Short mmCIF file of C-alpha atoms in Angstrom, two decimals:
data_model
loop_
_atom_site.label_atom_id
_atom_site.label_comp_id
_atom_site.label_asym_id
_atom_site.label_seq_id
_atom_site.Cartn_x
_atom_site.Cartn_y
_atom_site.Cartn_z
CA UNK A 1 20.53 -7.84 49.72
CA UNK A 2 18.36 -10.51 48.03
CA UNK A 3 14.63 -10.85 48.90
CA UNK A 4 15.28 -14.26 50.57
CA UNK A 5 17.92 -12.65 52.92
CA UNK A 6 15.75 -9.55 53.44
CA UNK A 7 13.00 -11.91 54.73
CA UNK A 8 15.24 -13.87 56.95
CA UNK A 9 16.56 -10.79 58.68
CA UNK A 10 13.55 -8.44 58.92
CA UNK A 11 10.22 -10.27 58.61
CA UNK A 12 9.06 -11.30 62.04
CA UNK A 13 6.05 -9.06 62.21
CA UNK A 14 4.47 -9.58 65.57
CA UNK A 15 2.68 -7.21 67.92
CA UNK A 16 3.71 -7.71 71.53
CA UNK A 17 2.88 -6.18 74.97
CA UNK A 18 2.30 -3.10 76.95
CA UNK A 19 2.74 0.50 75.75
CA UNK A 20 2.86 1.81 79.37
CA UNK A 21 0.09 3.98 80.74
CA UNK A 22 -1.44 5.22 83.97
CA UNK A 23 -5.14 4.35 84.76
CA UNK A 24 -6.08 7.25 86.77
CA UNK A 25 -4.95 9.76 84.09
CA UNK A 26 -5.70 8.04 80.82
CA UNK A 27 -8.20 5.52 79.44
CA UNK A 28 -6.91 2.12 79.67
CA UNK A 29 -6.50 0.16 82.84
CA UNK A 30 -2.88 -1.00 83.13
CA UNK A 31 -1.59 -1.60 80.36
CA UNK A 32 -2.14 -1.36 76.56
CA UNK A 33 -1.94 -4.58 74.83
CA UNK A 34 0.20 -3.31 71.99
CA UNK A 35 3.86 -2.14 72.54
CA UNK A 36 4.22 1.00 70.57
CA UNK A 37 6.87 0.79 67.83
CA UNK A 38 7.98 -2.57 68.58
CA UNK A 39 7.82 -3.89 65.03
CA UNK A 40 9.42 -1.02 63.22
CA UNK A 41 12.21 -2.22 60.92
CA UNK A 42 10.36 -5.36 60.18
CA UNK A 43 8.78 -6.40 56.83
CA UNK A 44 5.34 -6.32 58.28
CA UNK A 45 3.63 -8.23 55.23
CA UNK A 46 6.15 -11.10 54.87
CA UNK A 47 7.30 -14.27 56.63
CA UNK A 48 10.89 -15.59 56.48
CA UNK A 49 11.75 -19.05 54.88
CA UNK A 50 10.74 -22.26 56.75
CA UNK A 51 12.32 -22.69 60.23
CA UNK A 52 12.20 -21.71 63.85
CA UNK A 53 13.31 -18.29 64.73
CA UNK A 54 14.11 -16.40 68.00
CA UNK A 55 13.50 -12.70 68.59
CA UNK A 56 14.53 -10.66 71.78
CA UNK A 57 13.39 -7.03 71.97
CA UNK A 58 15.23 -5.06 74.68
CA UNK A 59 12.68 -2.02 74.97
CA UNK A 60 13.27 0.94 77.19
CA UNK A 61 10.75 3.70 77.57
CA UNK A 62 11.47 7.09 79.33
CA UNK A 63 8.01 8.79 79.49
CA UNK A 64 6.02 11.70 81.04
CA UNK A 65 2.23 11.90 81.20
CA UNK A 66 0.35 14.06 78.72
CA UNK A 67 -3.19 15.22 79.30
CA UNK A 68 -6.22 15.81 76.95
CA UNK A 69 -4.69 19.15 75.79
CA UNK A 70 -1.53 17.47 74.62
CA UNK A 71 0.48 19.19 77.29
CA UNK A 72 2.86 17.44 79.70
CA UNK A 73 1.78 17.00 83.21
CA UNK A 74 4.52 18.36 85.33
CA UNK A 75 6.50 15.98 87.78
CA UNK A 76 5.47 12.85 86.17
CA UNK A 77 8.07 10.27 85.07
CA UNK A 78 7.60 6.68 83.97
CA UNK A 79 10.55 4.41 83.04
CA UNK A 80 10.04 0.90 81.94
CA UNK A 81 12.31 -1.88 80.62
CA UNK A 82 10.27 -4.51 78.62
CA UNK A 83 11.86 -7.69 77.50
CA UNK A 84 10.10 -9.49 74.75
CA UNK A 85 11.28 -12.93 73.88
CA UNK A 86 9.41 -14.43 70.88
CA UNK A 87 9.55 -17.84 69.15
CA UNK A 88 8.29 -17.81 65.56
CA UNK A 89 7.67 -21.17 63.81
CA UNK A 90 7.37 -21.26 60.03
CA UNK A 91 6.69 -24.84 59.03
CA UNK A 92 6.69 -24.44 55.23
CA UNK A 93 3.00 -25.19 54.66
CA UNK A 94 0.51 -23.25 52.70
CA UNK A 95 -3.02 -22.32 53.86
CA UNK A 96 -5.46 -20.59 51.50
CA UNK A 97 -2.40 -19.88 49.16
CA UNK A 98 -0.47 -18.20 51.97
CA UNK A 99 2.64 -19.14 54.10
CA UNK A 100 1.58 -20.23 57.46
CA UNK A 101 3.27 -19.51 60.64
CA UNK A 102 2.55 -19.49 64.62
CA UNK A 103 4.28 -17.58 67.39
CA UNK A 104 4.31 -17.15 71.16
CA UNK A 105 5.92 -14.65 73.62
CA UNK A 106 6.34 -14.39 77.30
CA UNK A 107 7.16 -10.75 77.97
CA UNK A 108 8.45 -9.43 81.37
CA UNK A 109 8.97 -5.77 82.55
CA UNK A 110 10.46 -3.65 85.23
CA UNK A 111 8.85 -0.23 85.99
CA UNK A 112 9.51 2.86 88.10
CA UNK A 113 6.97 5.63 88.30
CA UNK A 114 7.10 9.13 90.04
CA UNK A 115 4.08 11.37 89.89
CA UNK A 116 1.92 14.00 91.45
CA UNK A 117 -1.62 15.52 91.05
CA UNK A 118 -3.42 12.35 92.34
CA UNK A 119 -2.02 9.92 89.99
CA UNK A 120 -1.80 7.31 92.65
CA UNK A 121 0.90 4.77 93.48
CA UNK A 122 4.52 5.95 92.87
CA UNK A 123 7.78 4.25 93.32
CA UNK A 124 10.03 1.79 91.60
CA UNK A 125 11.04 -1.79 91.89
CA UNK A 126 8.47 -3.96 90.43
CA UNK A 127 9.63 -6.85 88.18
CA UNK A 128 7.11 -9.28 86.88
CA UNK A 129 5.74 -11.27 83.94
CA UNK A 130 3.44 -9.51 81.44
CA UNK A 131 0.44 -11.39 79.78
CA UNK A 132 1.43 -14.30 77.75
CA UNK A 133 0.98 -13.86 74.11
CA UNK A 134 -0.12 -16.60 71.67
CA UNK A 135 -0.49 -16.31 68.03
CA UNK A 136 -1.96 -19.38 66.61
CA UNK A 137 -2.15 -18.40 63.02
CA UNK A 138 -0.19 -15.94 60.79
CA UNK A 139 -0.81 -16.04 56.95
CA UNK A 140 1.33 -14.22 54.44
CA UNK A 141 0.64 -13.79 50.71
CA UNK A 142 3.39 -13.00 48.12
CA UNK A 143 1.85 -10.77 45.51
CA UNK A 144 3.03 -9.62 42.07
CA UNK A 145 5.58 -6.78 41.87
CA UNK A 146 7.33 -7.49 45.22
CA UNK A 147 4.42 -6.76 47.41
CA UNK A 148 3.40 -8.88 50.44
CA UNK A 149 0.37 -8.99 52.78
CA UNK A 150 0.12 -10.67 56.14
CA UNK A 151 -2.69 -11.25 58.57
CA UNK A 152 -2.69 -12.81 61.86
CA UNK A 153 -4.68 -13.07 65.26
CA UNK A 154 -3.13 -12.62 68.66
CA UNK A 155 -4.41 -13.57 72.20
CA UNK A 156 -3.29 -11.83 75.40
CA UNK A 157 -3.80 -14.22 78.24
CA UNK A 158 -4.40 -12.90 81.73
CA UNK A 159 -1.37 -14.73 83.20
CA UNK A 160 0.88 -12.04 84.35
CA UNK A 161 2.51 -11.78 87.80
CA UNK A 162 0.40 -8.97 89.06
CA UNK A 163 -2.25 -6.45 87.70
CA UNK A 164 -4.09 -3.32 88.63
CA UNK A 165 -6.37 -5.29 90.86
CA UNK A 166 -3.40 -6.30 93.07
CA UNK A 167 -2.53 -2.64 93.32
CA UNK A 168 -6.06 -1.39 94.03
CA UNK A 169 -6.61 -4.08 96.84
CA UNK A 170 -3.32 -3.19 98.57
CA UNK A 171 -1.58 -6.47 97.76
CA UNK A 172 1.65 -4.91 96.30
CA UNK A 173 4.15 -3.63 98.67
CA UNK A 174 7.31 -3.52 96.55
CA UNK A 175 6.87 0.13 95.54
CA UNK A 176 6.34 -0.54 91.82
CA UNK A 177 3.55 -0.65 89.22
CA UNK A 178 1.88 -3.85 88.27
CA UNK A 179 3.57 -5.86 85.46
CA UNK A 180 0.44 -6.99 83.42
CA UNK A 181 -3.00 -6.30 82.33
CA UNK A 182 -5.77 -7.93 84.31
CA UNK A 183 -7.84 -8.54 81.38
CA UNK A 184 -7.97 -10.97 78.37
CA UNK A 185 -7.55 -9.31 74.94
CA UNK A 186 -7.64 -10.33 71.19
CA UNK A 187 -5.88 -8.52 68.43
CA UNK A 188 -6.26 -8.98 64.71
CA UNK A 189 -3.18 -7.92 62.70
CA UNK A 190 -2.71 -6.72 59.05
CA UNK A 191 0.59 -6.01 57.45
CA UNK A 192 1.75 -4.74 54.04
CA UNK A 193 5.24 -4.58 52.71
CA UNK A 194 6.94 -3.60 49.42
CA UNK A 195 10.28 -5.29 49.21
CA UNK A 196 12.26 -4.44 46.11
CA UNK A 197 16.00 -4.71 46.13
CA UNK A 198 17.38 -2.73 49.08
CA UNK A 199 14.06 -1.23 49.89
CA UNK A 200 11.83 -2.31 52.75
CA UNK A 201 8.53 -0.06 52.88
CA UNK A 202 6.22 -1.63 55.32
CA UNK A 203 3.16 -0.75 57.40
CA UNK A 204 1.63 -2.99 60.15
CA UNK A 205 -1.81 -2.42 61.59
CA UNK A 206 -3.39 -3.83 64.80
CA UNK A 207 -6.75 -3.46 66.43
CA UNK A 208 -6.85 -4.55 70.23
CA UNK A 209 -10.18 -5.62 71.71
CA UNK A 210 -10.29 -6.17 75.44
CA UNK A 211 -12.66 -8.98 76.08
CA UNK A 212 -12.98 -9.21 79.85
CA UNK A 213 -13.01 -6.62 82.48
CA UNK A 214 -10.61 -5.65 85.42
CA UNK A 215 -12.63 -6.26 88.52
CA UNK A 216 -11.47 -4.97 91.94
CA UNK A 217 -13.30 -3.37 95.04
CA UNK A 218 -16.73 -3.56 93.52
CA UNK A 219 -15.56 -1.89 90.34
CA UNK A 220 -15.81 -3.51 86.87
CA UNK A 221 -13.55 -1.61 84.37
CA UNK A 222 -13.52 -2.28 80.74
CA UNK A 223 -10.81 -0.77 78.56
CA UNK A 224 -11.63 0.61 75.23
CA UNK A 225 -10.65 -0.51 71.77
CA UNK A 226 -7.48 0.60 70.18
CA UNK A 227 -5.94 0.89 66.62
CA UNK A 228 -2.13 0.96 66.41
CA UNK A 229 0.35 0.93 63.61
CA UNK A 230 4.14 0.71 62.95
CA UNK A 231 5.59 2.16 59.83
CA UNK A 232 9.01 1.41 58.31
CA UNK A 233 11.14 2.74 55.38
CA UNK A 234 14.56 1.25 55.34
CA UNK A 235 17.53 0.90 52.68
CA UNK A 236 19.98 -1.88 52.78
CA UNK A 237 23.81 -1.45 51.92
CA UNK A 238 25.61 -4.67 52.33
CA UNK A 239 25.36 -5.80 55.95
CA UNK A 240 23.87 -2.39 57.08
CA UNK A 241 20.45 -1.03 56.73
CA UNK A 242 19.27 2.57 57.55
CA UNK A 243 15.84 4.19 57.78
CA UNK A 244 12.98 5.81 59.54
CA UNK A 245 10.25 4.34 61.76
CA UNK A 246 7.05 5.69 63.18
CA UNK A 247 4.36 4.56 65.42
CA UNK A 248 0.72 5.52 65.92
CA UNK A 249 -1.92 4.73 68.57
CA UNK A 250 -5.64 5.89 68.66
CA UNK A 251 -8.26 4.60 70.88
CA UNK A 252 -11.64 4.57 69.00
CA UNK A 253 -14.12 3.51 71.83
CA UNK A 254 -14.39 4.80 75.37
CA UNK A 255 -13.58 2.85 78.56
CA UNK A 256 -16.52 1.99 80.72
CA UNK A 257 -16.54 1.87 84.60
CA UNK A 258 -19.43 -0.19 86.02
CA UNK A 259 -21.16 0.54 82.50
CA UNK A 260 -20.54 4.32 82.53
CA UNK A 261 -18.48 5.69 79.62
CA UNK A 262 -15.04 7.09 80.57
CA UNK A 263 -14.28 9.68 77.80
CA UNK A 264 -10.63 10.13 77.72
CA UNK A 265 -9.39 8.34 74.72
CA UNK A 266 -5.68 7.96 73.80
CA UNK A 267 -3.84 9.46 70.82
CA UNK A 268 -0.18 9.13 70.22
CA UNK A 269 2.31 9.54 67.25
CA UNK A 270 6.04 9.25 67.41
CA UNK A 271 8.97 8.57 64.95
CA UNK A 272 12.72 8.30 64.72
CA UNK A 273 15.70 6.60 63.05
CA UNK A 274 16.33 2.93 62.52
CA UNK A 275 19.67 1.10 61.90
CA UNK A 276 20.44 -2.48 61.67
CA UNK A 277 23.47 -4.68 61.05
CA UNK A 278 23.80 -8.41 60.10
CA UNK A 279 26.31 -9.79 62.60
CA UNK A 280 26.79 -13.40 61.42
CA UNK A 281 23.49 -15.22 61.82
CA UNK A 282 22.05 -12.51 64.08
CA UNK A 283 20.39 -9.39 62.78
CA UNK A 284 20.75 -6.43 65.28
CA UNK A 285 18.45 -3.43 64.98
CA UNK A 286 18.46 -0.26 66.94
CA UNK A 287 15.59 2.11 67.22
CA UNK A 288 14.86 5.39 68.71
CA UNK A 289 11.34 7.00 68.59
CA UNK A 290 10.46 10.37 70.06
CA UNK A 291 6.78 11.22 70.84
CA UNK A 292 5.44 14.12 68.80
CA UNK A 293 1.81 14.23 69.32
CA UNK A 294 0.21 12.84 72.58
CA UNK A 295 -3.25 13.06 74.28
CA UNK A 296 -4.22 11.13 77.51
CA UNK A 297 -1.12 9.03 77.36
CA UNK A 298 2.40 8.65 78.45
CA UNK A 299 5.11 9.42 75.83
CA UNK A 300 8.71 10.59 75.40
CA UNK A 301 11.51 8.54 74.06
CA UNK A 302 11.54 4.79 73.09
CA UNK A 303 14.74 2.96 72.53
CA UNK A 304 14.77 -0.78 71.36
CA UNK A 305 17.53 -3.10 70.55
CA UNK A 306 16.11 -6.25 68.69
CA UNK A 307 18.06 -9.45 68.15
CA UNK A 308 16.75 -11.83 65.52
CA UNK A 309 18.25 -15.25 64.46
CA UNK A 310 17.25 -18.54 63.01
CA UNK A 311 17.83 -21.53 65.38
#
């Protein structure tokens, strides 16, 4: 597969939406900004040729809760279907010697949670919009020897259907968990790719900074800052590509509640196989990740089917 074709089929490196977590047993107030593993299989440092591209992630998570000791909390089960439609615009202009692009996403999700040990609201049935995601600037530089580097800045707007505030104030009666974060967050991105012949070796890094607080019932809750990463090693053979992906998440500042630190930072690592197929003008990628190391977080199995095409 040529470099141009590889960029067209596997280069939309964006970082979108909620890696599901439970507030009363982990750090972040519902939810994390970044969706773990969603960019595996992509060329994290590169952009495709000029055009308008559409991406649809069909992301299914089957999770249990893990405590600070890394052990599973019994009788906890979270399932989530997260649909992430993305539009990427590559106008064909240069900024600071880099290819420029912009993107936007309007994700939505359906959640079901069952739990014990004081984890709070349980049930299923909530379908709603997540925070709108706006990426006004993405810059990608093509470097010598088939190396690429990309940087971008994402904004998570508090525009979701409902948040933890609605749950805490008793405004939700559909038996499910809230669909969105109740706070505004900013996320710088940095990606690197080595694209040589059939090989795509990529690493995408993100740091999520919550800016505003969740406020409810006299409580002001500020989520901590998080580092996250997706890793890809894929080899292309004709219309097929095969490889391995991995995801990482580490919280490096504590949450605060009314100014007091809440020390239960999140750590997570998972990995699994990747396979993609070029079906006409649509690239179809299937991903499975299994959580290997988890603290203060939900983890288990992630399945994602991603469709990518040029309009």
